[in-house]
MMTF fields as JSON, N, C-alpha, C and O atoms, coordinates in Angstrom:
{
  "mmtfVersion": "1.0.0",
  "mmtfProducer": "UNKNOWN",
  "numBonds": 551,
  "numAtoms": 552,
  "numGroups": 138,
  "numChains": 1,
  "numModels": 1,
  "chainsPerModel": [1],
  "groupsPerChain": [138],
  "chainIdList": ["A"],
  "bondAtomList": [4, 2, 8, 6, 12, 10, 16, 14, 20, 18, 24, 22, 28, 26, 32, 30, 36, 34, 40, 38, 44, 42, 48, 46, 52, 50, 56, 54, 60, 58, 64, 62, 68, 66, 72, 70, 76, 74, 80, 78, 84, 82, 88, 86, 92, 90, 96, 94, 100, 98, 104, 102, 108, 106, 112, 110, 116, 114, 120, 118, 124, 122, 128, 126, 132, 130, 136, 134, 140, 138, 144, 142, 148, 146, 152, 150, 156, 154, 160, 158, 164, 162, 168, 166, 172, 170, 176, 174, 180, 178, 184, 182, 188, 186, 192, 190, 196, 194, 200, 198, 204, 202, 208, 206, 212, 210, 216, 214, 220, 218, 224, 222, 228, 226, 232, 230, 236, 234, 240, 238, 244, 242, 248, 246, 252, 250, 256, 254, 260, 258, 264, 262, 268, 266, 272, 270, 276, 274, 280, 278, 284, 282, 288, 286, 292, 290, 296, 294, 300, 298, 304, 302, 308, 306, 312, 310, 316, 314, 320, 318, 324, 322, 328, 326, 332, 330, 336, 334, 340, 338, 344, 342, 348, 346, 352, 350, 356, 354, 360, 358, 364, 362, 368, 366, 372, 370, 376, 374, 380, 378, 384, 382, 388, 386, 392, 390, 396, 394, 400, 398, 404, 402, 408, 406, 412, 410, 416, 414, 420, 418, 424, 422, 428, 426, 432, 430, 436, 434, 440, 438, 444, 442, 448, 446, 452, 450, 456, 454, 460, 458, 464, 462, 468, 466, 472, 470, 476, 474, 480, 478, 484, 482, 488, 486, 492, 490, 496, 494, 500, 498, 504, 502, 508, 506, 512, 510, 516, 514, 520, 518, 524, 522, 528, 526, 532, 530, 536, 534, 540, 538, 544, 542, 548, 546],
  "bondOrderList": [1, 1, 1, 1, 1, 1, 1, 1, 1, 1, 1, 1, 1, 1, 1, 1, 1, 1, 1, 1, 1, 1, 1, 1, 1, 1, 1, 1, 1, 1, 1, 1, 1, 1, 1, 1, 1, 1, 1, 1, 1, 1, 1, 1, 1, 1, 1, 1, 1, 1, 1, 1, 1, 1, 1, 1, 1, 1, 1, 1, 1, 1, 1, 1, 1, 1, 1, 1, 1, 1, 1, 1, 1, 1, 1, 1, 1, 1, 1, 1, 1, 1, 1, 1, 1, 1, 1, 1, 1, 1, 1, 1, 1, 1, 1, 1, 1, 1, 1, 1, 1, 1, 1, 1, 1, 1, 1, 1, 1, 1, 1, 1, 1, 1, 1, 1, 1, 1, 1, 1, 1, 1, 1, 1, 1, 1, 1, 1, 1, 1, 1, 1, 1, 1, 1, 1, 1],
  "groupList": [{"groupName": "UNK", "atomNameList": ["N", "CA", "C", "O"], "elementList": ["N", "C", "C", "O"], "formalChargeList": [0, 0, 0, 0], "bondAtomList": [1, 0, 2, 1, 3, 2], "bondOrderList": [1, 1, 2], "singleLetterCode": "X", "chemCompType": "L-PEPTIDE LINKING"}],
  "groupTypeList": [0, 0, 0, 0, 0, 0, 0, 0, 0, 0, 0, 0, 0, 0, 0, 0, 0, 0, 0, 0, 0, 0, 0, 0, 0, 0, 0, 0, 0, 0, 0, 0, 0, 0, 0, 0, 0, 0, 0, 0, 0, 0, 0, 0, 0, 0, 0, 0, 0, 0, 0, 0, 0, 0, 0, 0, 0, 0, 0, 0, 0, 0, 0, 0, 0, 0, 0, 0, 0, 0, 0, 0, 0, 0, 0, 0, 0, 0, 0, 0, 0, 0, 0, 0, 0, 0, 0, 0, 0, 0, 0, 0, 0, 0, 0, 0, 0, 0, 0, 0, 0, 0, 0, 0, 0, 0, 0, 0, 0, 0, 0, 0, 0, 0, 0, 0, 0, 0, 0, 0, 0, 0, 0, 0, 0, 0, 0, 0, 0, 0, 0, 0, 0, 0, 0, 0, 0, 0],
  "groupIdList": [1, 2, 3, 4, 5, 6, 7, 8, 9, 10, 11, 12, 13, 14, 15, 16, 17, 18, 19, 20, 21, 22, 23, 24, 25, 26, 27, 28, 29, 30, 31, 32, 33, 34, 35, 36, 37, 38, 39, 40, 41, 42, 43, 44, 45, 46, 47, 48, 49, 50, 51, 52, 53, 54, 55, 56, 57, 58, 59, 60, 61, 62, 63, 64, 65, 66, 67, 68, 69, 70, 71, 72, 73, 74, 75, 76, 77, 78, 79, 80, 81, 82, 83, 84, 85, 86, 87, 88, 89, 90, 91, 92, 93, 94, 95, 96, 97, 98, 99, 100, 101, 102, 103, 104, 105, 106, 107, 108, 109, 110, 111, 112, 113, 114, 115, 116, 117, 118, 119, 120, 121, 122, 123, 124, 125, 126, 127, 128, 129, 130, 131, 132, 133, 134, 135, 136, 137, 138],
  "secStructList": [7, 7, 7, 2, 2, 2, 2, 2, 2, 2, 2, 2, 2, 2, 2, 2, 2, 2, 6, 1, 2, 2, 2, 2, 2, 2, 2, 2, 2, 2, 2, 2, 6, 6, 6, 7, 6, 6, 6, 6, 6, 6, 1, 7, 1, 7, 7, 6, 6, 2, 2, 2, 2, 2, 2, 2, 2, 2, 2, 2, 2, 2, 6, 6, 4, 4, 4, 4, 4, 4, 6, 2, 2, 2, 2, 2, 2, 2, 2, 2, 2, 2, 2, 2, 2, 2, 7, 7, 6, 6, 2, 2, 2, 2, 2, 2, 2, 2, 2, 2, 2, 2, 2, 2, 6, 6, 6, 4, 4, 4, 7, 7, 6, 6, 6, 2, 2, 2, 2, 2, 2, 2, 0, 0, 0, 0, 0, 2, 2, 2, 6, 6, 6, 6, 6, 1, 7, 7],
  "xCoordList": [88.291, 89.341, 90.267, 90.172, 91.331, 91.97, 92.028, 91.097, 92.648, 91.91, 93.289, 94.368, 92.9, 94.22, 95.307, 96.452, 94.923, 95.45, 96.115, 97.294, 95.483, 95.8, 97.142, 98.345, 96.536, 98.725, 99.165, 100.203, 99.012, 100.638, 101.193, 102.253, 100.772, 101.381, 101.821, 103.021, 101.095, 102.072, 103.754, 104.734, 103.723, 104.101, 105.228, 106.337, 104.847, 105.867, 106.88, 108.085, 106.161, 106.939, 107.433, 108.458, 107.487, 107.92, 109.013, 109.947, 108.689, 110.313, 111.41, 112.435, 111.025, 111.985, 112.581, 113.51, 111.885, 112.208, 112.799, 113.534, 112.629, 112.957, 114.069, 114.851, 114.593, 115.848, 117.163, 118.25, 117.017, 117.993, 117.298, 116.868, 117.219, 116.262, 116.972, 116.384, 118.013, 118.648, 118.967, 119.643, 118.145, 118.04, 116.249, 115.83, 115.936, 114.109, 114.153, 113.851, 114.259, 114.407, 114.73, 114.165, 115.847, 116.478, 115.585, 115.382, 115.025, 114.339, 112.997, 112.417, 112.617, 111.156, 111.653, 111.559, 112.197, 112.458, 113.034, 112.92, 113.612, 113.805, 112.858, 112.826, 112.066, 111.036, 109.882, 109.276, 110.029, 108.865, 109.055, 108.287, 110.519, 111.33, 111.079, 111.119, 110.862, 110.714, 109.632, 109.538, 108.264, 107.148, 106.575, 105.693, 107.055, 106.595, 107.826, 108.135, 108.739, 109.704, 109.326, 110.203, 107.868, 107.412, 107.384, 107.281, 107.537, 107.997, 109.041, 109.333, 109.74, 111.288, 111.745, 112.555, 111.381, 111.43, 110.801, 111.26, 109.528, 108.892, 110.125, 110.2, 111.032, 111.875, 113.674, 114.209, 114.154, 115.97, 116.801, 116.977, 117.362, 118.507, 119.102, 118.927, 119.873, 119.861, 119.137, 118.714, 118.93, 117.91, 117.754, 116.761, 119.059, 119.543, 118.773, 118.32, 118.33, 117.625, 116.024, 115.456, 115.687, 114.613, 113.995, 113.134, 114.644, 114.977, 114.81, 114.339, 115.153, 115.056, 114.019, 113.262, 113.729, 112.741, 111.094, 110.05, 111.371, 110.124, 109.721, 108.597, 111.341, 111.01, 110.84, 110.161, 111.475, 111.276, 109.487, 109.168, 108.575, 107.503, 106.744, 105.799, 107.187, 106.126, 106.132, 105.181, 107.745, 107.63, 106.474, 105.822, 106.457, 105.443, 103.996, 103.076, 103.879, 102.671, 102.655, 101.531, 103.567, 103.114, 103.384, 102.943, 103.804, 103.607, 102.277, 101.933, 101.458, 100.3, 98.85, 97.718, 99.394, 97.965, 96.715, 95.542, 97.055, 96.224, 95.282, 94.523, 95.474, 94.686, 94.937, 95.384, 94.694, 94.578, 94.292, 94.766, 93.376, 92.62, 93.514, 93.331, 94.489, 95.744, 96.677, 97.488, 96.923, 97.849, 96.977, 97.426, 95.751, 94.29, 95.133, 95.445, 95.311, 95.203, 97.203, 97.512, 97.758, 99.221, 99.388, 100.037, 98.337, 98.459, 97.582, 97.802, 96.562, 96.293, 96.899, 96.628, 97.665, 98.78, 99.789, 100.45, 100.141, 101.142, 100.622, 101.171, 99.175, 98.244, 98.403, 98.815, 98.016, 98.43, 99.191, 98.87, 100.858, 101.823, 102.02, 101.826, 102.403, 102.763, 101.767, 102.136, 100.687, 99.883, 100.873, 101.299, 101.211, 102.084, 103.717, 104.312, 104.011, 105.425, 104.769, 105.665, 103.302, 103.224, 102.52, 102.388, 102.196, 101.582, 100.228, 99.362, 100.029, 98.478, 98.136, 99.002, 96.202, 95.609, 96.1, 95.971, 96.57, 96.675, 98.235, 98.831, 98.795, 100.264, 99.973, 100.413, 99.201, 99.317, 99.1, 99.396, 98.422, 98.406, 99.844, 100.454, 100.089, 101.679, 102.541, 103.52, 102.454, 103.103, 102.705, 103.58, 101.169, 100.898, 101.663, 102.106, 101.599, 102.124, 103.732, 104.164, 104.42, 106.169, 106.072, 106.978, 105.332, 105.169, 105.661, 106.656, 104.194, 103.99, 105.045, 105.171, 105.519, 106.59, 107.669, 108.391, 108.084, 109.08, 109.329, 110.408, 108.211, 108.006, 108.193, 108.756, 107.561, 107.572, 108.939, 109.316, 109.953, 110.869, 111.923, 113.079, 111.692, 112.235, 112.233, 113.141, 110.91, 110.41, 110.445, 110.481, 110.442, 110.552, 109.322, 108.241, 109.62, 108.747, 107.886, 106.741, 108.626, 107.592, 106.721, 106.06, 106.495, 105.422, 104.139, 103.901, 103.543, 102.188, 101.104, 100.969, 100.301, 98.77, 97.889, 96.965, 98.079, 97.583, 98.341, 97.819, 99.553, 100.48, 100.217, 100.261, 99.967, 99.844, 98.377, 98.364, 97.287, 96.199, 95.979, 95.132, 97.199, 97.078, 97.221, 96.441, 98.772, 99.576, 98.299, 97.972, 97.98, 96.953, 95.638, 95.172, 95.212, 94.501, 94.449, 93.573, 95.93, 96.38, 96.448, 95.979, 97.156, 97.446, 96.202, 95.751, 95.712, 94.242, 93.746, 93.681, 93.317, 93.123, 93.736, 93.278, 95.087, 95.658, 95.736, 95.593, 96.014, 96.159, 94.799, 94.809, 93.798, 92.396, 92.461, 91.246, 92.791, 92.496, 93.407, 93.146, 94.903, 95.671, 95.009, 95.248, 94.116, 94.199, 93.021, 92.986, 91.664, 90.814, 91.307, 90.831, 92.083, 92.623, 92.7, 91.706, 94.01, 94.752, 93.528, 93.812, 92.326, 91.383, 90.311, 89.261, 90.454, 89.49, 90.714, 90.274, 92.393, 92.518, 92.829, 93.924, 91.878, 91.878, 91.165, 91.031],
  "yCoordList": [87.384, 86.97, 85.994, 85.907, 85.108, 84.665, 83.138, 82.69, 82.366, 81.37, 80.641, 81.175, 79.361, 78.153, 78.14, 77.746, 78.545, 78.303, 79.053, 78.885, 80.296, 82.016, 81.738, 81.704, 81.564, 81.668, 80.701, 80.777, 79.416, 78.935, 79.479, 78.968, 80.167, 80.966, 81.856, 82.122, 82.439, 83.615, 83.257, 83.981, 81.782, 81.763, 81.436, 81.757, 80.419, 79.788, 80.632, 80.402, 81.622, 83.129, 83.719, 84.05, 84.168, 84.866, 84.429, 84.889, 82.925, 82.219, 82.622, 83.296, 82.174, 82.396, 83.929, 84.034, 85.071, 86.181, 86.755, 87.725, 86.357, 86.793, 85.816, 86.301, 85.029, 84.488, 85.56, 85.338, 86.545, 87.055, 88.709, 89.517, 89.018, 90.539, 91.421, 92.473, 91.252, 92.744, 93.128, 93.933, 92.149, 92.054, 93.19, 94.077, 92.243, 92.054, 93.461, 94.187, 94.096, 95.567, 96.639, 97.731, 96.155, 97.374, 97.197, 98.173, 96.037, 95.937, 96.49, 97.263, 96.116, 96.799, 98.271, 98.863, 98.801, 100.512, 101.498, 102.724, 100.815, 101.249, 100.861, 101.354, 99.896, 100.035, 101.361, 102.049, 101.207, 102.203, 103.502, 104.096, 103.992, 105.051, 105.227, 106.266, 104.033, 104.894, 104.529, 104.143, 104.314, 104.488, 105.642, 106.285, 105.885, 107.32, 108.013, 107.771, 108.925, 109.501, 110.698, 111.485, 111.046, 111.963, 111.634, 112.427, 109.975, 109.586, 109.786, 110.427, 109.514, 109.377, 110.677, 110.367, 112.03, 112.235, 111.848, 112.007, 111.222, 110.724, 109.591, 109.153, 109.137, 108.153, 108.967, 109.848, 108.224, 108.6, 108.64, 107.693, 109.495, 109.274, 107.691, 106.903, 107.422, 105.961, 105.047, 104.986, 104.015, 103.32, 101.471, 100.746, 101.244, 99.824, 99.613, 98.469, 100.361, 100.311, 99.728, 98.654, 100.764, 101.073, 99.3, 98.536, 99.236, 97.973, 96.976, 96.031, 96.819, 95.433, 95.661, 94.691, 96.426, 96.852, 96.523, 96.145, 96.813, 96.666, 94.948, 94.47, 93.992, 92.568, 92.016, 91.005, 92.68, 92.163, 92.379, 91.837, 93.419, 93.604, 92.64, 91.992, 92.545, 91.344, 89.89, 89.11, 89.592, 88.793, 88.197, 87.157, 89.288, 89.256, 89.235, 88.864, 89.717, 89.673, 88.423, 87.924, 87.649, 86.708, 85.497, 84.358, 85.7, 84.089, 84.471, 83.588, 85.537, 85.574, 85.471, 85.654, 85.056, 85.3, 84.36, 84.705, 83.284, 81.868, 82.875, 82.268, 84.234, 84.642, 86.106, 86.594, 86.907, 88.154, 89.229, 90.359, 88.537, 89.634, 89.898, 90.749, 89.085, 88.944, 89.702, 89.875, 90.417, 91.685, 92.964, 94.107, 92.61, 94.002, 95.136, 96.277, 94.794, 96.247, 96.997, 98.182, 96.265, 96.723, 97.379, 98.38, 96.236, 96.872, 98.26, 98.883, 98.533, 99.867, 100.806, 102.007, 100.271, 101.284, 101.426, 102.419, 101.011, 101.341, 102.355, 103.362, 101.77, 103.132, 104.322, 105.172, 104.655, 105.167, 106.552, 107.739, 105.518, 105.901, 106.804, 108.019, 106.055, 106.159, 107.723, 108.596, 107.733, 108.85, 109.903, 110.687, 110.012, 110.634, 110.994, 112.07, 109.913, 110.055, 110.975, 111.579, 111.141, 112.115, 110.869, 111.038, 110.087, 108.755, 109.161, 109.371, 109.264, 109.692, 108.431, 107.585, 107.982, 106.992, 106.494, 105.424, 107.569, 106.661, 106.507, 106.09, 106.842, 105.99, 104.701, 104.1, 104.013, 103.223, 101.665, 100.47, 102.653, 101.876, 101.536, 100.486, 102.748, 102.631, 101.721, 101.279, 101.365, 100.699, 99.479, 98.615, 99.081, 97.753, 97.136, 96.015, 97.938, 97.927, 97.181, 96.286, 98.288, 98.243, 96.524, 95.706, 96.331, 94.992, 93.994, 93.487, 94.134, 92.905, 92.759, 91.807, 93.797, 94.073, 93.704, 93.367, 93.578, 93.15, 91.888, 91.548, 91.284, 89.584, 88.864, 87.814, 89.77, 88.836, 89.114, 88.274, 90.285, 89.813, 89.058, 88.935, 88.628, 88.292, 86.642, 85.897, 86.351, 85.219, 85.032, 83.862, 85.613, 85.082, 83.642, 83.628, 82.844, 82.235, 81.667, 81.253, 81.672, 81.146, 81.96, 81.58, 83.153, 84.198, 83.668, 84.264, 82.85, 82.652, 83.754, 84.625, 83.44, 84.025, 83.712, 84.467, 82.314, 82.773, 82.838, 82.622, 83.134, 83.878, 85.593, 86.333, 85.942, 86.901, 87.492, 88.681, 86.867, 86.449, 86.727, 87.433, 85.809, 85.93, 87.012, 87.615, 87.419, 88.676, 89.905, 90.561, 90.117, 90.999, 91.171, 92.271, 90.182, 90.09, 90.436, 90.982, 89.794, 89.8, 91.812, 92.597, 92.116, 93.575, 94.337, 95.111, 93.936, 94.697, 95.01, 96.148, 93.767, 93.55, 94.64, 95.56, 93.947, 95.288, 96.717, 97.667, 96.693, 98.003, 99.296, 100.517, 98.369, 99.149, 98.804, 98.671, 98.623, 98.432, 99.348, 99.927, 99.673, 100.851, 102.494, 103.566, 102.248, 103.35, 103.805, 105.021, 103.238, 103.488, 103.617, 104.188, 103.095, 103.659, 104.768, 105.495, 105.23, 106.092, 107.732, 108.728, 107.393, 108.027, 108.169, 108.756, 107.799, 107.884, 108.774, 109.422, 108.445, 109.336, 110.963, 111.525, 111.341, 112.907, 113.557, 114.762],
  "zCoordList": [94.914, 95.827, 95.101, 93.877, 95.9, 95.23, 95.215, 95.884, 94.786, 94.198, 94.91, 95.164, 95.117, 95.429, 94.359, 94.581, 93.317, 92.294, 92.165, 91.854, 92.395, 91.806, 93.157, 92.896, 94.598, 95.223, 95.179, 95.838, 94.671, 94.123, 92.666, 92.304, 92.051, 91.14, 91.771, 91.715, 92.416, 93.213, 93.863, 93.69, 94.729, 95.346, 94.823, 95.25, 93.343, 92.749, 91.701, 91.593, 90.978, 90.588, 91.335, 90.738, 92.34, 93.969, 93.618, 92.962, 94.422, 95.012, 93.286, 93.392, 92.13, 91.452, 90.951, 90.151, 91.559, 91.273, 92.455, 92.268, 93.615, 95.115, 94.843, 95.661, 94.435, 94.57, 94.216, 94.749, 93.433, 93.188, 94.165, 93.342, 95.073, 96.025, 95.119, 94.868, 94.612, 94.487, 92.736, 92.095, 92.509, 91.274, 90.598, 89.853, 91.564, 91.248, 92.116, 91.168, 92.879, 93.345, 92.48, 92.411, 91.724, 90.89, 89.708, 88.985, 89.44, 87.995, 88.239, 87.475, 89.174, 89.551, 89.343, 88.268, 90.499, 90.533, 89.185, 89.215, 88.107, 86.911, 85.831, 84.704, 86.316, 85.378, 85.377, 84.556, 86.943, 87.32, 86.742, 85.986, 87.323, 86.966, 85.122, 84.463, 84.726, 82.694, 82.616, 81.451, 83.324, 83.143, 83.64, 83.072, 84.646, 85.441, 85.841, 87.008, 85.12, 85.955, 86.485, 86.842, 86.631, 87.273, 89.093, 90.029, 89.076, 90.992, 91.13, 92.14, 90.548, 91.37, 92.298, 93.172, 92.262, 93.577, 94.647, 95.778, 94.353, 96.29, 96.575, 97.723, 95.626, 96.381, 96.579, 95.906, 97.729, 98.032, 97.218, 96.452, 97.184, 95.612, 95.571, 94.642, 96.854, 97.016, 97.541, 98.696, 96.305, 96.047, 96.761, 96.816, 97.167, 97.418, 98.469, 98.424, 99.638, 100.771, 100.27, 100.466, 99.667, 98.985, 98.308, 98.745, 97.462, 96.83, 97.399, 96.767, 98.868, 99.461, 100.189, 100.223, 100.701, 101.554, 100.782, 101.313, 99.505, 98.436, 98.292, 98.446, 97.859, 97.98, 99.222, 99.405, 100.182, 101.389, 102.347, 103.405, 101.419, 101.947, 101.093, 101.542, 99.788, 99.019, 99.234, 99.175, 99.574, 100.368, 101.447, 101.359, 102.553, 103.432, 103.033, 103.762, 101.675, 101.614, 100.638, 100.699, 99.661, 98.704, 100.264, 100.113, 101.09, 102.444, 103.189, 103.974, 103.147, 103.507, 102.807, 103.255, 101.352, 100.394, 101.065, 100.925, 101.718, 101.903, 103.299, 104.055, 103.421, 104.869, 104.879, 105.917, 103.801, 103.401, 104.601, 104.724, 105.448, 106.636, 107.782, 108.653, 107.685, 108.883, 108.604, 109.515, 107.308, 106.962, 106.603, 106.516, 106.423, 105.671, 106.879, 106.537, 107.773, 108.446, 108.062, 107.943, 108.009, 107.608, 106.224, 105.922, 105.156, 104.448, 103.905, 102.867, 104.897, 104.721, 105.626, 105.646, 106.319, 107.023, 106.003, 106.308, 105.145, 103.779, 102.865, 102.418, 102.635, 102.041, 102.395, 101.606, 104.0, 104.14, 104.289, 104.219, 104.632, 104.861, 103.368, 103.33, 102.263, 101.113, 100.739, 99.953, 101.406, 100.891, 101.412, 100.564, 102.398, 103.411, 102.317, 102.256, 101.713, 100.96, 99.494, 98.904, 98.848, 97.796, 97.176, 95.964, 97.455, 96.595, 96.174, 97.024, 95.103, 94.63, 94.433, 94.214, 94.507, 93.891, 92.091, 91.496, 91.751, 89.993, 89.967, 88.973, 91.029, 91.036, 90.937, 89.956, 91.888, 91.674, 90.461, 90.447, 89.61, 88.433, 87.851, 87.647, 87.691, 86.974, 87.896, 87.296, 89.045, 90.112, 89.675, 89.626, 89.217, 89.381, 87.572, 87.325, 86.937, 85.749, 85.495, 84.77, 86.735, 86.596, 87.622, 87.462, 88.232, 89.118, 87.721, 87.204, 87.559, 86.156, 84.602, 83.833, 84.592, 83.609, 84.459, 83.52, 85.042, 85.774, 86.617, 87.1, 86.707, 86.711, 85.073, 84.764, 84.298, 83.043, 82.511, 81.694, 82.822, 82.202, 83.384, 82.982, 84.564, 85.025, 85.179, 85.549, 84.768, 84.696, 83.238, 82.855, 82.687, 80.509, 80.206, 80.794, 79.498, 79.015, 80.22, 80.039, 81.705, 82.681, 83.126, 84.092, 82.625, 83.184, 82.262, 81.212, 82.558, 82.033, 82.161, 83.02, 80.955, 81.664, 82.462, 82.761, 83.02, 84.397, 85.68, 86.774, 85.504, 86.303, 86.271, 87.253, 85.029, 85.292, 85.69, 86.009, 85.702, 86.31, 87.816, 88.363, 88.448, 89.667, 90.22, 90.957, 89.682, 90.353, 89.666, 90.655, 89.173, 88.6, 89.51, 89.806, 89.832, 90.677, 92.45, 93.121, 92.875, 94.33, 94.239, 95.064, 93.012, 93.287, 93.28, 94.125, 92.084, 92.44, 93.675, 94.141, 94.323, 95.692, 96.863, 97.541, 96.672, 97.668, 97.379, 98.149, 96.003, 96.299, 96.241, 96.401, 95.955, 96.455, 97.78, 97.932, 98.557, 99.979, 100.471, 101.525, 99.604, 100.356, 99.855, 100.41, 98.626, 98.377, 98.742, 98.55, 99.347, 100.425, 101.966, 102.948, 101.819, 103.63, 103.254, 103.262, 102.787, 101.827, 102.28, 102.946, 101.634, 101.021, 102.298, 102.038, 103.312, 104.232, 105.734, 106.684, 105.409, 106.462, 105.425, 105.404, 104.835, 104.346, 105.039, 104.83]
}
């Protein structure tokens, strides 16, 4: 689980990458896009929606880390959903990948290792929890 420590790193990388949404959207979604351009059809040709909608859900989830069990059920309703949009279980590696590549260059010398610790961890977390929902409505 995650550590006091582990979300104020979260919280404190967040705020400086969520300061610019439309930044940290497009950088996430083109990272992803040249790690896997085998997704980019499960997503809309236009992407700006997409984009905010992505910081605007991590958002929600980096102001809830301190009580994980109070979003568990939303976020396996994303599981899911996303299974529903073509989302296979080993997407999401490459997802947790384009995350972390895209904090560290957004964050540069402030992306520590145990920044990246945390976020490594919080994702782990969730996204085995979406991809057992995911995996139990088959």
């Amino acid at each position: 689980m995650l550590s006091q420590d582990h979300i104020l790193a979260i919280r404190n990388s967040w705020s400086r990458v969520a300061a610019d949404r439309q930044r940290a959207g497009a950088l996430f979604y083109s990272t992803l896009f040249r790690l896997a351009p085998d997704v980019r059809p499960l997503f809309p040709a236009e992407m700006r929606g997409q984009e905010l909608k992505l910081v605007n859900t991590l958002g929600v989830v980096v102001d809830s880390l301190h009580s994980l069990e109070d979003i568990l059920s939303e976020v396996e309703s994303l599981g899911v959903s996303h299974r529903g949009y073509g989302a296979e279980p080993a997407h999401y590696a490459v997802v947790g990948e384009a995350l972390i590549a895209t904090l560290q260059e957004a964050l540069g010398d402030e992306f520590t290792a145990d920044t990246r610790e945390a976020w490594t961890r919080a994702y782990s977390t969730l996204s085995a929890a979406m991809i057992a929902a995911a995996e139990r409505e088959v």
